[in-house]
């Protein structure tokens, strides 16, 4: 393998076109080399971004391409495990959109397959690479806000379109899997802890969760968040301590949801602000993944961390259905 990671994308999904393909082209030592789609019109924007792009008319053909090192999978949720396992079997490194699985046990399959094949496999949690999360973790570790007491989070958008895959239960749609995963991963990565108890109130439409309120107990602090697919666009995370607080204005979709800043207050009562609007978190994710392939550098969100997040989501569904 060359020092430049040659990427192939499995399917012409919107997130691949608008976020990940440009990030691959912008990342150091990475290039978008191939795309799998049976619809030529869908390939046109990718070809314009990456001249010389190879377009395969099937997913299997892309996996068989010997000139591809890594595969990015933005397929519907219910197809993630199937095609991640197939890509691993083909000897490819794999970056798969979240949720990489629909059940915790499925991630155990991925971990076993990853270890047997000796490849790098990760869930595309771009937030794990964002410096604003690193800032929060550093402030918490330094005791800047005293003892952490409570975390609050929210992530919403309004998407009632019945044709949208997020509203398709058979495709693994629903708000918790699409956006509820973000408050979970942010709290877990910032604190390094797992929940000890969960409660949830979940509302469904057509078998898909459209709104959820969640309460979680951790060792020494609590958490509450809500996520929904029928409310105006909003996201926020707050870490409240005994001596102060840390607030994130755009913790998940930096810039797309407005000014990306970490604002915090310590025991001295002074409010401090650090902005991160120049950060390209998708590009950072691609570069970190490439470093893991080339040098074995640790991932910010390895499959073991993803497994914990899926376990939390599974627990939320179980608590809501109890």
mmCIF file with all atom_site columns, N, CA and C in Angstrom, residues 76-135:
data_model
loop_
_atom_site.group_PDB
_atom_site.id
_atom_site.type_symbol
_atom_site.label_atom_id
_atom_site.label_alt_id
_atom_site.label_comp_id
_atom_site.label_asym_id
_atom_site.label_entity_id
_atom_site.label_seq_id
_atom_site.pdbx_PDB_ins_code
_atom_site.Cartn_x
_atom_site.Cartn_y
_atom_site.Cartn_z
_atom_site.occupancy
_atom_site.B_iso_or_equiv
_atom_site.pdbx_formal_charge
_atom_site.auth_seq_id
_atom_site.auth_comp_id
_atom_site.auth_asym_id
_atom_site.auth_atom_id
_atom_site.pdbx_PDB_model_num
ATOM 1   N N  . UNK A 1 76  ? -27.881 2.799   4.002  1.00 0.00 ? 76  UNK A N  1
ATOM 2   C CA . UNK A 1 76  ? -28.907 2.779   5.054  1.00 0.00 ? 76  UNK A CA 1
ATOM 3   C C  . UNK A 1 76  ? -28.481 1.925   6.242  1.00 0.00 ? 76  UNK A C  1
ATOM 4   N N  . UNK A 1 77  ? -28.952 2.302   7.418  1.00 0.00 ? 77  UNK A N  1
ATOM 5   C CA . UNK A 1 77  ? -28.477 1.705   8.667  1.00 0.00 ? 77  UNK A CA 1
ATOM 6   C C  . UNK A 1 77  ? -28.523 0.179   8.690  1.00 0.00 ? 77  UNK A C  1
ATOM 7   N N  . UNK A 1 78  ? -29.568 -0.402  8.163  1.00 0.00 ? 78  UNK A N  1
ATOM 8   C CA . UNK A 1 78  ? -29.734 -1.857  8.259  1.00 0.00 ? 78  UNK A CA 1
ATOM 9   C C  . UNK A 1 78  ? -28.745 -2.618  7.378  1.00 0.00 ? 78  UNK A C  1
ATOM 10  N N  . UNK A 1 79  ? -28.021 -1.910  6.513  1.00 0.00 ? 79  UNK A N  1
ATOM 11  C CA . UNK A 1 79  ? -27.032 -2.552  5.637  1.00 0.00 ? 79  UNK A CA 1
ATOM 12  C C  . UNK A 1 79  ? -25.602 -2.400  6.149  1.00 0.00 ? 79  UNK A C  1
ATOM 13  N N  . UNK A 1 80  ? -25.401 -1.688  7.229  1.00 0.00 ? 80  UNK A N  1
ATOM 14  C CA . UNK A 1 80  ? -24.046 -1.388  7.684  1.00 0.00 ? 80  UNK A CA 1
ATOM 15  C C  . UNK A 1 80  ? -23.254 -2.633  8.061  1.00 0.00 ? 80  UNK A C  1
ATOM 16  N N  . UNK A 1 81  ? -23.845 -3.487  8.864  1.00 0.00 ? 81  UNK A N  1
ATOM 17  C CA . UNK A 1 81  ? -23.120 -4.678  9.307  1.00 0.00 ? 81  UNK A CA 1
ATOM 18  C C  . UNK A 1 81  ? -22.787 -5.573  8.115  1.00 0.00 ? 81  UNK A C  1
ATOM 19  N N  . UNK A 1 82  ? -23.752 -5.844  7.271  1.00 0.00 ? 82  UNK A N  1
ATOM 20  C CA . UNK A 1 82  ? -23.544 -6.738  6.123  1.00 0.00 ? 82  UNK A CA 1
ATOM 21  C C  . UNK A 1 82  ? -22.376 -6.281  5.261  1.00 0.00 ? 82  UNK A C  1
ATOM 22  N N  . UNK A 1 83  ? -22.358 -4.997  4.896  1.00 0.00 ? 83  UNK A N  1
ATOM 23  C CA . UNK A 1 83  ? -21.328 -4.539  3.969  1.00 0.00 ? 83  UNK A CA 1
ATOM 24  C C  . UNK A 1 83  ? -20.007 -4.223  4.660  1.00 0.00 ? 83  UNK A C  1
ATOM 25  N N  . UNK A 1 84  ? -20.036 -3.915  5.942  1.00 0.00 ? 84  UNK A N  1
ATOM 26  C CA . UNK A 1 84  ? -18.777 -3.781  6.675  1.00 0.00 ? 84  UNK A CA 1
ATOM 27  C C  . UNK A 1 84  ? -18.085 -5.128  6.764  1.00 0.00 ? 84  UNK A C  1
ATOM 28  N N  . UNK A 1 85  ? -18.835 -6.184  7.059  1.00 0.00 ? 85  UNK A N  1
ATOM 29  C CA . UNK A 1 85  ? -18.247 -7.527  7.119  1.00 0.00 ? 85  UNK A CA 1
ATOM 30  C C  . UNK A 1 85  ? -17.720 -7.959  5.747  1.00 0.00 ? 85  UNK A C  1
ATOM 31  N N  . UNK A 1 86  ? -18.451 -7.632  4.690  1.00 0.00 ? 86  UNK A N  1
ATOM 32  C CA . UNK A 1 86  ? -17.996 -7.983  3.342  1.00 0.00 ? 86  UNK A CA 1
ATOM 33  C C  . UNK A 1 86  ? -16.721 -7.226  2.981  1.00 0.00 ? 86  UNK A C  1
ATOM 34  N N  . UNK A 1 87  ? -16.651 -5.958  3.362  1.00 0.00 ? 87  UNK A N  1
ATOM 35  C CA . UNK A 1 87  ? -15.449 -5.171  3.070  1.00 0.00 ? 87  UNK A CA 1
ATOM 36  C C  . UNK A 1 87  ? -14.248 -5.690  3.849  1.00 0.00 ? 87  UNK A C  1
ATOM 37  N N  . UNK A 1 88  ? -14.469 -6.066  5.099  1.00 0.00 ? 88  UNK A N  1
ATOM 38  C CA . UNK A 1 88  ? -13.385 -6.658  5.894  1.00 0.00 ? 88  UNK A CA 1
ATOM 39  C C  . UNK A 1 88  ? -12.899 -7.946  5.243  1.00 0.00 ? 88  UNK A C  1
ATOM 40  N N  . UNK A 1 89  ? -13.851 -8.782  4.811  1.00 0.00 ? 89  UNK A N  1
ATOM 41  C CA . UNK A 1 89  ? -13.486 -10.048 4.159  1.00 0.00 ? 89  UNK A CA 1
ATOM 42  C C  . UNK A 1 89  ? -12.703 -9.814  2.879  1.00 0.00 ? 89  UNK A C  1
ATOM 43  N N  . UNK A 1 90  ? -12.927 -8.667  2.252  1.00 0.00 ? 90  UNK A N  1
ATOM 44  C CA . UNK A 1 90  ? -12.187 -8.320  1.030  1.00 0.00 ? 90  UNK A CA 1
ATOM 45  C C  . UNK A 1 90  ? -10.826 -7.716  1.336  1.00 0.00 ? 90  UNK A C  1
ATOM 46  N N  . UNK A 1 91  ? -10.498 -7.596  2.613  1.00 0.00 ? 91  UNK A N  1
ATOM 47  C CA . UNK A 1 91  ? -9.186  -7.081  3.006  1.00 0.00 ? 91  UNK A CA 1
ATOM 48  C C  . UNK A 1 91  ? -9.103  -5.567  3.036  1.00 0.00 ? 91  UNK A C  1
ATOM 49  N N  . UNK A 1 92  ? -10.247 -4.880  3.078  1.00 0.00 ? 92  UNK A N  1
ATOM 50  C CA . UNK A 1 92  ? -10.262 -3.418  3.075  1.00 0.00 ? 92  UNK A CA 1
ATOM 51  C C  . UNK A 1 92  ? -10.389 -2.878  4.495  1.00 0.00 ? 92  UNK A C  1
ATOM 52  N N  . UNK A 1 93  ? -9.793  -1.731  4.707  1.00 0.00 ? 93  UNK A N  1
ATOM 53  C CA . UNK A 1 93  ? -10.065 -0.961  5.909  1.00 0.00 ? 93  UNK A CA 1
ATOM 54  C C  . UNK A 1 93  ? -11.437 -0.317  5.734  1.00 0.00 ? 93  UNK A C  1
ATOM 55  N N  . UNK A 1 94  ? -12.181 -0.141  6.832  1.00 0.00 ? 94  UNK A N  1
ATOM 56  C CA . UNK A 1 94  ? -13.570 0.307   6.712  1.00 0.00 ? 94  UNK A CA 1
ATOM 57  C C  . UNK A 1 94  ? -13.899 1.424   7.697  1.00 0.00 ? 94  UNK A C  1
ATOM 58  N N  . UNK A 1 95  ? -14.454 2.492   7.143  1.00 0.00 ? 95  UNK A N  1
ATOM 59  C CA . UNK A 1 95  ? -15.047 3.561   7.937  1.00 0.00 ? 95  UNK A CA 1
ATOM 60  C C  . UNK A 1 95  ? -16.532 3.569   7.595  1.00 0.00 ? 95  UNK A C  1
ATOM 61  N N  . UNK A 1 96  ? -17.382 3.263   8.567  1.00 0.00 ? 96  UNK A N  1
ATOM 62  C CA . UNK A 1 96  ? -18.813 3.120   8.311  1.00 0.00 ? 96  UNK A CA 1
ATOM 63  C C  . UNK A 1 96  ? -19.599 4.190   9.054  1.00 0.00 ? 96  UNK A C  1
ATOM 64  N N  . UNK A 1 97  ? -20.617 4.716   8.379  1.00 0.00 ? 97  UNK A N  1
ATOM 65  C CA . UNK A 1 97  ? -21.468 5.716   9.021  1.00 0.00 ? 97  UNK A CA 1
ATOM 66  C C  . UNK A 1 97  ? -22.116 5.145   10.283 1.00 0.00 ? 97  UNK A C  1
ATOM 67  N N  . UNK A 1 98  ? -22.448 6.054   11.167 1.00 0.00 ? 98  UNK A N  1
ATOM 68  C CA . UNK A 1 98  ? -23.175 5.651   12.359 1.00 0.00 ? 98  UNK A CA 1
ATOM 69  C C  . UNK A 1 98  ? -24.666 5.542   12.027 1.00 0.00 ? 98  UNK A C  1
ATOM 70  N N  . UNK A 1 99  ? -25.404 4.685   12.734 1.00 0.00 ? 99  UNK A N  1
ATOM 71  C CA . UNK A 1 99  ? -24.881 3.678   13.664 1.00 0.00 ? 99  UNK A CA 1
ATOM 72  C C  . UNK A 1 99  ? -24.288 2.516   12.891 1.00 0.00 ? 99  UNK A C  1
ATOM 73  N N  . UNK A 1 100 ? -23.110 2.103   13.259 1.00 0.00 ? 100 UNK A N  1
ATOM 74  C CA . UNK A 1 100 ? -22.451 1.031   12.528 1.00 0.00 ? 100 UNK A CA 1
ATOM 75  C C  . UNK A 1 100 ? -23.206 -0.286  12.696 1.00 0.00 ? 100 UNK A C  1
ATOM 76  N N  . UNK A 1 101 ? -24.020 -0.379  13.740 1.00 0.00 ? 101 UNK A N  1
ATOM 77  C CA . UNK A 1 101 ? -24.808 -1.590  13.993 1.00 0.00 ? 101 UNK A CA 1
ATOM 78  C C  . UNK A 1 101 ? -26.151 -1.193  14.588 1.00 0.00 ? 101 UNK A C  1
ATOM 79  N N  . UNK A 1 102 ? -27.061 -2.159  14.654 1.00 0.00 ? 102 UNK A N  1
ATOM 80  C CA . UNK A 1 102 ? -28.363 -1.935  15.270 1.00 0.00 ? 102 UNK A CA 1
ATOM 81  C C  . UNK A 1 102 ? -28.490 -2.632  16.618 1.00 0.00 ? 102 UNK A C  1
ATOM 82  N N  . UNK A 1 103 ? -27.529 -3.507  16.933 1.00 0.00 ? 103 UNK A N  1
ATOM 83  C CA . UNK A 1 103 ? -27.501 -4.212  18.213 1.00 0.00 ? 103 UNK A CA 1
ATOM 84  C C  . UNK A 1 103 ? -26.050 -4.363  18.655 1.00 0.00 ? 103 UNK A C  1
ATOM 85  N N  . UNK A 1 104 ? -25.837 -4.385  19.962 1.00 0.00 ? 104 UNK A N  1
ATOM 86  C CA . UNK A 1 104 ? -24.478 -4.485  20.499 1.00 0.00 ? 104 UNK A CA 1
ATOM 87  C C  . UNK A 1 104 ? -23.768 -5.743  20.020 1.00 0.00 ? 104 UNK A C  1
ATOM 88  N N  . UNK A 1 105 ? -24.470 -6.864  19.971 1.00 0.00 ? 105 UNK A N  1
ATOM 89  C CA . UNK A 1 105 ? -23.838 -8.128  19.579 1.00 0.00 ? 105 UNK A CA 1
ATOM 90  C C  . UNK A 1 105 ? -23.259 -8.063  18.176 1.00 0.00 ? 105 UNK A C  1
ATOM 91  N N  . UNK A 1 106 ? -23.840 -7.230  17.314 1.00 0.00 ? 106 UNK A N  1
ATOM 92  C CA . UNK A 1 106 ? -23.320 -7.106  15.948 1.00 0.00 ? 106 UNK A CA 1
ATOM 93  C C  . UNK A 1 106 ? -21.926 -6.483  15.942 1.00 0.00 ? 106 UNK A C  1
ATOM 94  N N  . UNK A 1 107 ? -21.665 -5.587  16.884 1.00 0.00 ? 107 UNK A N  1
ATOM 95  C CA . UNK A 1 107 ? -20.337 -4.980  16.954 1.00 0.00 ? 107 UNK A CA 1
ATOM 96  C C  . UNK A 1 107 ? -19.311 -6.001  17.432 1.00 0.00 ? 107 UNK A C  1
ATOM 97  N N  . UNK A 1 108 ? -19.739 -6.939  18.257 1.00 0.00 ? 108 UNK A N  1
ATOM 98  C CA . UNK A 1 108 ? -18.832 -8.030  18.634 1.00 0.00 ? 108 UNK A CA 1
ATOM 99  C C  . UNK A 1 108 ? -18.378 -8.801  17.398 1.00 0.00 ? 108 UNK A C  1
ATOM 100 N N  . UNK A 1 109 ? -19.287 -9.008  16.439 1.00 0.00 ? 109 UNK A N  1
ATOM 101 C CA . UNK A 1 109 ? -18.912 -9.666  15.183 1.00 0.00 ? 109 UNK A CA 1
ATOM 102 C C  . UNK A 1 109 ? -17.855 -8.844  14.437 1.00 0.00 ? 109 UNK A C  1
ATOM 103 N N  . UNK A 1 110 ? -18.035 -7.539  14.414 1.00 0.00 ? 110 UNK A N  1
ATOM 104 C CA . UNK A 1 110 ? -17.087 -6.673  13.714 1.00 0.00 ? 110 UNK A CA 1
ATOM 105 C C  . UNK A 1 110 ? -15.713 -6.695  14.377 1.00 0.00 ? 110 UNK A C  1
ATOM 106 N N  . UNK A 1 111 ? -15.693 -6.658  15.686 1.00 0.00 ? 111 UNK A N  1
ATOM 107 C CA . UNK A 1 111 ? -14.412 -6.688  16.402 1.00 0.00 ? 111 UNK A CA 1
ATOM 108 C C  . UNK A 1 111 ? -13.666 -7.977  16.093 1.00 0.00 ? 111 UNK A C  1
ATOM 109 N N  . UNK A 1 112 ? -14.390 -9.097  16.108 1.00 0.00 ? 112 UNK A N  1
ATOM 110 C CA . UNK A 1 112 ? -13.748 -10.385 15.801 1.00 0.00 ? 112 UNK A CA 1
ATOM 111 C C  . UNK A 1 112 ? -13.241 -10.419 14.364 1.00 0.00 ? 112 UNK A C  1
ATOM 112 N N  . UNK A 1 113 ? -14.048 -9.922  13.431 1.00 0.00 ? 113 UNK A N  1
ATOM 113 C CA . UNK A 1 113 ? -13.641 -9.920  12.024 1.00 0.00 ? 113 UNK A CA 1
ATOM 114 C C  . UNK A 1 113 ? -12.471 -8.978  11.797 1.00 0.00 ? 113 UNK A C  1
ATOM 115 N N  . UNK A 1 114 ? -12.502 -7.818  12.437 1.00 0.00 ? 114 UNK A N  1
ATOM 116 C CA . UNK A 1 114 ? -11.393 -6.859  12.337 1.00 0.00 ? 114 UNK A CA 1
ATOM 117 C C  . UNK A 1 114 ? -10.088 -7.470  12.810 1.00 0.00 ? 114 UNK A C  1
ATOM 118 N N  . UNK A 1 115 ? -10.131 -8.107  13.976 1.00 0.00 ? 115 UNK A N  1
ATOM 119 C CA . UNK A 1 115 ? -8.910  -8.680  14.547 1.00 0.00 ? 115 UNK A CA 1
ATOM 120 C C  . UNK A 1 115 ? -8.381  -9.828  13.695 1.00 0.00 ? 115 UNK A C  1
ATOM 121 N N  . UNK A 1 116 ? -9.276  -10.632 13.149 1.00 0.00 ? 116 UNK A N  1
ATOM 122 C CA . UNK A 1 116 ? -8.842  -11.758 12.321 1.00 0.00 ? 116 UNK A CA 1
ATOM 123 C C  . UNK A 1 116 ? -8.221  -11.282 11.020 1.00 0.00 ? 116 UNK A C  1
ATOM 124 N N  . UNK A 1 117 ? -8.741  -10.184 10.461 1.00 0.00 ? 117 UNK A N  1
ATOM 125 C CA . UNK A 1 117 ? -8.255  -9.696  9.169  1.00 0.00 ? 117 UNK A CA 1
ATOM 126 C C  . UNK A 1 117 ? -7.082  -8.731  9.307  1.00 0.00 ? 117 UNK A C  1
ATOM 127 N N  . UNK A 1 118 ? -6.901  -8.168  10.483 1.00 0.00 ? 118 UNK A N  1
ATOM 128 C CA . UNK A 1 118 ? -5.803  -7.224  10.680 1.00 0.00 ? 118 UNK A CA 1
ATOM 129 C C  . UNK A 1 118 ? -6.012  -5.902  9.967  1.00 0.00 ? 118 UNK A C  1
ATOM 130 N N  . UNK A 1 119 ? -7.265  -5.443  9.878  1.00 0.00 ? 119 UNK A N  1
ATOM 131 C CA . UNK A 1 119 ? -7.559  -4.175  9.222  1.00 0.00 ? 119 UNK A CA 1
ATOM 132 C C  . UNK A 1 119 ? -8.083  -3.172  10.247 1.00 0.00 ? 119 UNK A C  1
ATOM 133 N N  . UNK A 1 120 ? -8.190  -1.913  9.821  1.00 0.00 ? 120 UNK A N  1
ATOM 134 C CA . UNK A 1 120 ? -8.728  -0.861  10.673 1.00 0.00 ? 120 UNK A CA 1
ATOM 135 C C  . UNK A 1 120 ? -10.207 -0.694  10.343 1.00 0.00 ? 120 UNK A C  1
ATOM 136 N N  . UNK A 1 121 ? -11.046 -0.726  11.356 1.00 0.00 ? 121 UNK A N  1
ATOM 137 C CA . UNK A 1 121 ? -12.490 -0.576  11.181 1.00 0.00 ? 121 UNK A CA 1
ATOM 138 C C  . UNK A 1 121 ? -12.983 0.402   12.238 1.00 0.00 ? 121 UNK A C  1
ATOM 139 N N  . UNK A 1 122 ? -13.786 1.370   11.817 1.00 0.00 ? 122 UNK A N  1
ATOM 140 C CA . UNK A 1 122 ? -14.286 2.355   12.771 1.00 0.00 ? 122 UNK A CA 1
ATOM 141 C C  . UNK A 1 122 ? -15.631 2.900   12.332 1.00 0.00 ? 122 UNK A C  1
ATOM 142 N N  . UNK A 1 123 ? -16.353 3.433   13.306 1.00 0.00 ? 123 UNK A N  1
ATOM 143 C CA . UNK A 1 123 ? -17.613 4.121   13.075 1.00 0.00 ? 123 UNK A CA 1
ATOM 144 C C  . UNK A 1 123 ? -17.311 5.595   12.836 1.00 0.00 ? 123 UNK A C  1
ATOM 145 N N  . UNK A 1 124 ? -18.011 6.203   11.887 1.00 0.00 ? 124 UNK A N  1
ATOM 146 C CA . UNK A 1 124 ? -17.684 7.569   11.460 1.00 0.00 ? 124 UNK A CA 1
ATOM 147 C C  . UNK A 1 124 ? -18.245 8.627   12.408 1.00 0.00 ? 124 UNK A C  1
ATOM 148 N N  . UNK A 1 125 ? -17.808 8.593   13.653 1.00 0.00 ? 125 UNK A N  1
ATOM 149 C CA . UNK A 1 125 ? -18.170 9.624   14.622 1.00 0.00 ? 125 UNK A CA 1
ATOM 150 C C  . UNK A 1 125 ? -17.174 10.766  14.499 1.00 0.00 ? 125 UNK A C  1
ATOM 151 N N  . UNK A 1 126 ? -17.459 11.706  13.613 1.00 0.00 ? 126 UNK A N  1
ATOM 152 C CA . UNK A 1 126 ? -16.546 12.818  13.376 1.00 0.00 ? 126 UNK A CA 1
ATOM 153 C C  . UNK A 1 126 ? -16.321 13.651  14.628 1.00 0.00 ? 126 UNK A C  1
ATOM 154 N N  . UNK A 1 127 ? -17.331 13.692  15.535 1.00 0.00 ? 127 UNK A N  1
ATOM 155 C CA . UNK A 1 127 ? -17.210 14.500  16.741 1.00 0.00 ? 127 UNK A CA 1
ATOM 156 C C  . UNK A 1 127 ? -16.068 14.024  17.638 1.00 0.00 ? 127 UNK A C  1
ATOM 157 N N  . UNK A 1 128 ? -15.700 12.759  17.522 1.00 0.00 ? 128 UNK A N  1
ATOM 158 C CA . UNK A 1 128 ? -14.633 12.219  18.371 1.00 0.00 ? 128 UNK A CA 1
ATOM 159 C C  . UNK A 1 128 ? -13.294 12.871  18.072 1.00 0.00 ? 128 UNK A C  1
ATOM 160 N N  . UNK A 1 129 ? -13.142 13.415  16.858 1.00 0.00 ? 129 UNK A N  1
ATOM 161 C CA . UNK A 1 129 ? -11.883 14.039  16.460 1.00 0.00 ? 129 UNK A CA 1
ATOM 162 C C  . UNK A 1 129 ? -11.896 15.557  16.600 1.00 0.00 ? 129 UNK A C  1
ATOM 163 N N  . UNK A 1 130 ? -13.025 16.121  16.998 1.00 0.00 ? 130 UNK A N  1
ATOM 164 C CA . UNK A 1 130 ? -13.141 17.575  17.041 1.00 0.00 ? 130 UNK A CA 1
ATOM 165 C C  . UNK A 1 130 ? -12.417 18.149  18.259 1.00 0.00 ? 130 UNK A C  1
ATOM 166 N N  . UNK A 1 131 ? -11.626 19.210  18.070 1.00 0.00 ? 131 UNK A N  1
ATOM 167 C CA . UNK A 1 131 ? -10.883 19.770  19.207 1.00 0.00 ? 131 UNK A CA 1
ATOM 168 C C  . UNK A 1 131 ? -11.761 20.353  20.298 1.00 0.00 ? 131 UNK A C  1
ATOM 169 N N  . UNK A 1 132 ? -13.028 20.686  19.996 1.00 0.00 ? 132 UNK A N  1
ATOM 170 C CA . UNK A 1 132 ? -13.879 21.197  21.069 1.00 0.00 ? 132 UNK A CA 1
ATOM 171 C C  . UNK A 1 132 ? -14.166 20.103  22.100 1.00 0.00 ? 132 UNK A C  1
ATOM 172 N N  . UNK A 1 133 ? -14.264 18.853  21.648 1.00 0.00 ? 133 UNK A N  1
ATOM 173 C CA . UNK A 1 133 ? -14.447 17.752  22.596 1.00 0.00 ? 133 UNK A CA 1
ATOM 174 C C  . UNK A 1 133 ? -13.170 17.542  23.403 1.00 0.00 ? 133 UNK A C  1
ATOM 175 N N  . UNK A 1 134 ? -12.034 17.669  22.748 1.00 0.00 ? 134 UNK A N  1
ATOM 176 C CA . UNK A 1 134 ? -10.764 17.557  23.471 1.00 0.00 ? 134 UNK A CA 1
ATOM 177 C C  . UNK A 1 134 ? -10.673 18.650  24.547 1.00 0.00 ? 134 UNK A C  1
ATOM 178 N N  . UNK A 1 135 ? -11.166 19.850  24.212 1.00 0.00 ? 135 UNK A N  1
ATOM 179 C CA . UNK A 1 135 ? -11.150 20.967  25.171 1.00 0.00 ? 135 UNK A CA 1
ATOM 180 C C  . UNK A 1 135 ? -12.015 20.641  26.382 1.00 0.00 ? 135 UNK A C  1
#
